[in-house]
Amino acid sequence: MRKFVAPLFLALLVAAPASGAFAATAMATAAKPAASASTSADQSINGTVKSFNLTARSLELADGSWYFLPLNTKFPDVKSGEKVTVHYKQNGSSHDVTAINVG
């Protein structure tokens, strides 16, 4: 029995560090695309305003999507029911508004 246990143990000892290094490399390369996705190019969407709160710096469209306005930036006074084009950048899971066009 010792003849089989000792070589098996030795084989596991040699194989374990190699598989751990491979997993760490694979995870590091998989994480890189997610980091580049957080800073995307400008996007835009057309929709109808459901709610606009300048104090909370938020805009909700009728489809349920939320957009957030940056600090110290002037935006037009938007009312519920108006059709708008929202220009934004995807920042993780949030949409940061760069411009709003009414009409």
Short mmCIF file of C-alpha atoms in Angstrom, two decimals:
data_model
loop_
_atom_site.label_atom_id
_atom_site.label_comp_id
_atom_site.label_asym_id
_atom_site.label_seq_id
_atom_site.Cartn_x
_atom_site.Cartn_y
_atom_site.Cartn_z
CA MET A 1 0.00 0.00 0.00
CA ARG A 2 2.87 2.38 0.78
CA LYS A 3 4.16 1.83 -2.74
CA PHE A 4 1.05 3.51 -4.14
CA VAL A 5 0.43 6.21 -1.51
CA ALA A 6 3.91 7.77 -1.56
CA PRO A 7 4.05 8.29 -5.38
CA LEU A 8 0.44 9.57 -5.40
CA PHE A 9 1.23 12.07 -2.65
CA LEU A 10 4.36 13.19 -4.49
CA ALA A 11 2.41 13.65 -7.74
CA LEU A 12 -0.23 15.77 -5.97
CA LEU A 13 2.45 17.89 -4.35
CA VAL A 14 4.02 18.63 -7.74
CA ALA A 15 0.71 19.26 -9.54
CA ALA A 16 -0.95 21.50 -6.91
CA PRO A 17 1.33 24.58 -7.18
CA ALA A 18 1.21 24.49 -10.98
CA SER A 19 -2.59 24.49 -11.08
CA GLY A 20 -2.75 27.37 -8.56
CA ALA A 21 -0.42 29.52 -10.67
CA PHE A 22 -2.53 28.85 -13.75
CA ALA A 23 -5.74 29.84 -11.96
CA ALA A 24 -4.20 33.08 -10.69
CA THR A 25 -3.03 33.99 -14.20
CA ALA A 26 -6.40 33.18 -15.73
CA MET A 27 -8.22 35.29 -13.15
CA ALA A 28 -5.88 38.25 -13.66
CA THR A 29 -6.46 38.30 -17.41
CA ALA A 30 -10.21 37.88 -16.96
CA ALA A 31 -10.34 40.95 -14.70
CA LYS A 32 -8.76 43.29 -17.25
CA PRO A 33 -11.75 43.61 -19.65
CA ALA A 34 -14.06 44.55 -16.76
CA ALA A 35 -11.80 47.46 -15.83
CA SER A 36 -11.85 48.85 -19.36
CA ALA A 37 -15.65 48.53 -19.53
CA SER A 38 -16.10 51.07 -16.72
CA THR A 39 -14.86 53.95 -18.88
CA SER A 40 -16.84 53.67 -22.08
CA ALA A 41 -17.49 56.14 -24.85
CA ASP A 42 -20.51 58.44 -24.89
CA GLN A 43 -23.82 56.72 -25.49
CA SER A 44 -27.28 58.18 -26.00
CA ILE A 45 -30.89 57.16 -25.56
CA ASN A 46 -34.21 58.72 -26.52
CA GLY A 47 -37.12 58.50 -24.11
CA THR A 48 -39.90 60.14 -22.17
CA VAL A 49 -39.14 61.63 -18.76
CA LYS A 50 -40.89 59.90 -15.88
CA SER A 51 -39.23 61.96 -13.14
CA PHE A 52 -36.52 64.60 -12.90
CA ASN A 53 -35.04 65.65 -9.56
CA LEU A 54 -32.39 68.33 -9.77
CA THR A 55 -31.78 68.24 -6.00
CA ALA A 56 -31.05 64.49 -6.08
CA ARG A 57 -29.33 64.93 -9.47
CA SER A 58 -31.34 62.09 -11.03
CA LEU A 59 -33.46 61.49 -14.11
CA GLU A 60 -35.74 58.51 -14.66
CA LEU A 61 -37.11 57.62 -18.07
CA ALA A 62 -40.45 55.91 -18.71
CA ASP A 63 -38.66 52.61 -19.40
CA GLY A 64 -37.38 52.60 -15.79
CA SER A 65 -33.75 53.47 -16.53
CA TRP A 66 -32.02 55.95 -14.20
CA TYR A 67 -29.38 58.55 -15.11
CA PHE A 68 -27.31 60.64 -12.72
CA LEU A 69 -26.25 64.27 -13.24
CA PRO A 70 -22.73 65.42 -12.29
CA LEU A 71 -22.20 68.15 -9.69
CA ASN A 72 -21.87 71.82 -10.70
CA THR A 73 -23.29 71.32 -14.19
CA LYS A 74 -26.22 73.23 -15.70
CA PHE A 75 -28.97 71.18 -17.35
CA PRO A 76 -32.25 72.32 -18.89
CA ASP A 77 -35.35 72.29 -16.69
CA VAL A 78 -36.96 69.02 -17.72
CA LYS A 79 -40.57 68.15 -16.88
CA SER A 80 -42.33 64.81 -16.67
CA GLY A 81 -43.77 63.68 -20.00
CA GLU A 82 -41.20 65.53 -22.14
CA LYS A 83 -39.29 63.65 -24.80
CA VAL A 84 -35.52 63.89 -24.32
CA THR A 85 -32.26 62.56 -25.65
CA VAL A 86 -29.88 61.71 -22.84
CA HIS A 87 -26.16 61.49 -23.59
CA TYR A 88 -24.26 59.54 -20.96
CA LYS A 89 -21.20 57.51 -20.09
CA GLN A 90 -21.47 54.06 -18.54
CA ASN A 91 -19.62 54.06 -15.20
CA GLY A 92 -19.83 50.56 -13.78
CA SER A 93 -23.55 50.00 -13.36
CA SER A 94 -24.52 53.68 -13.30
CA HIS A 95 -25.21 56.07 -16.18
CA ASP A 96 -23.48 59.45 -15.80
CA VAL A 97 -25.18 62.16 -17.89
CA THR A 98 -23.00 64.31 -20.13
CA ALA A 99 -25.83 66.21 -21.90
CA ILE A 100 -29.63 66.37 -22.16
CA ASN A 101 -31.46 67.54 -25.29
CA VAL A 102 -35.17 68.33 -24.92
CA GLY A 103 -37.47 67.58 -27.84
#
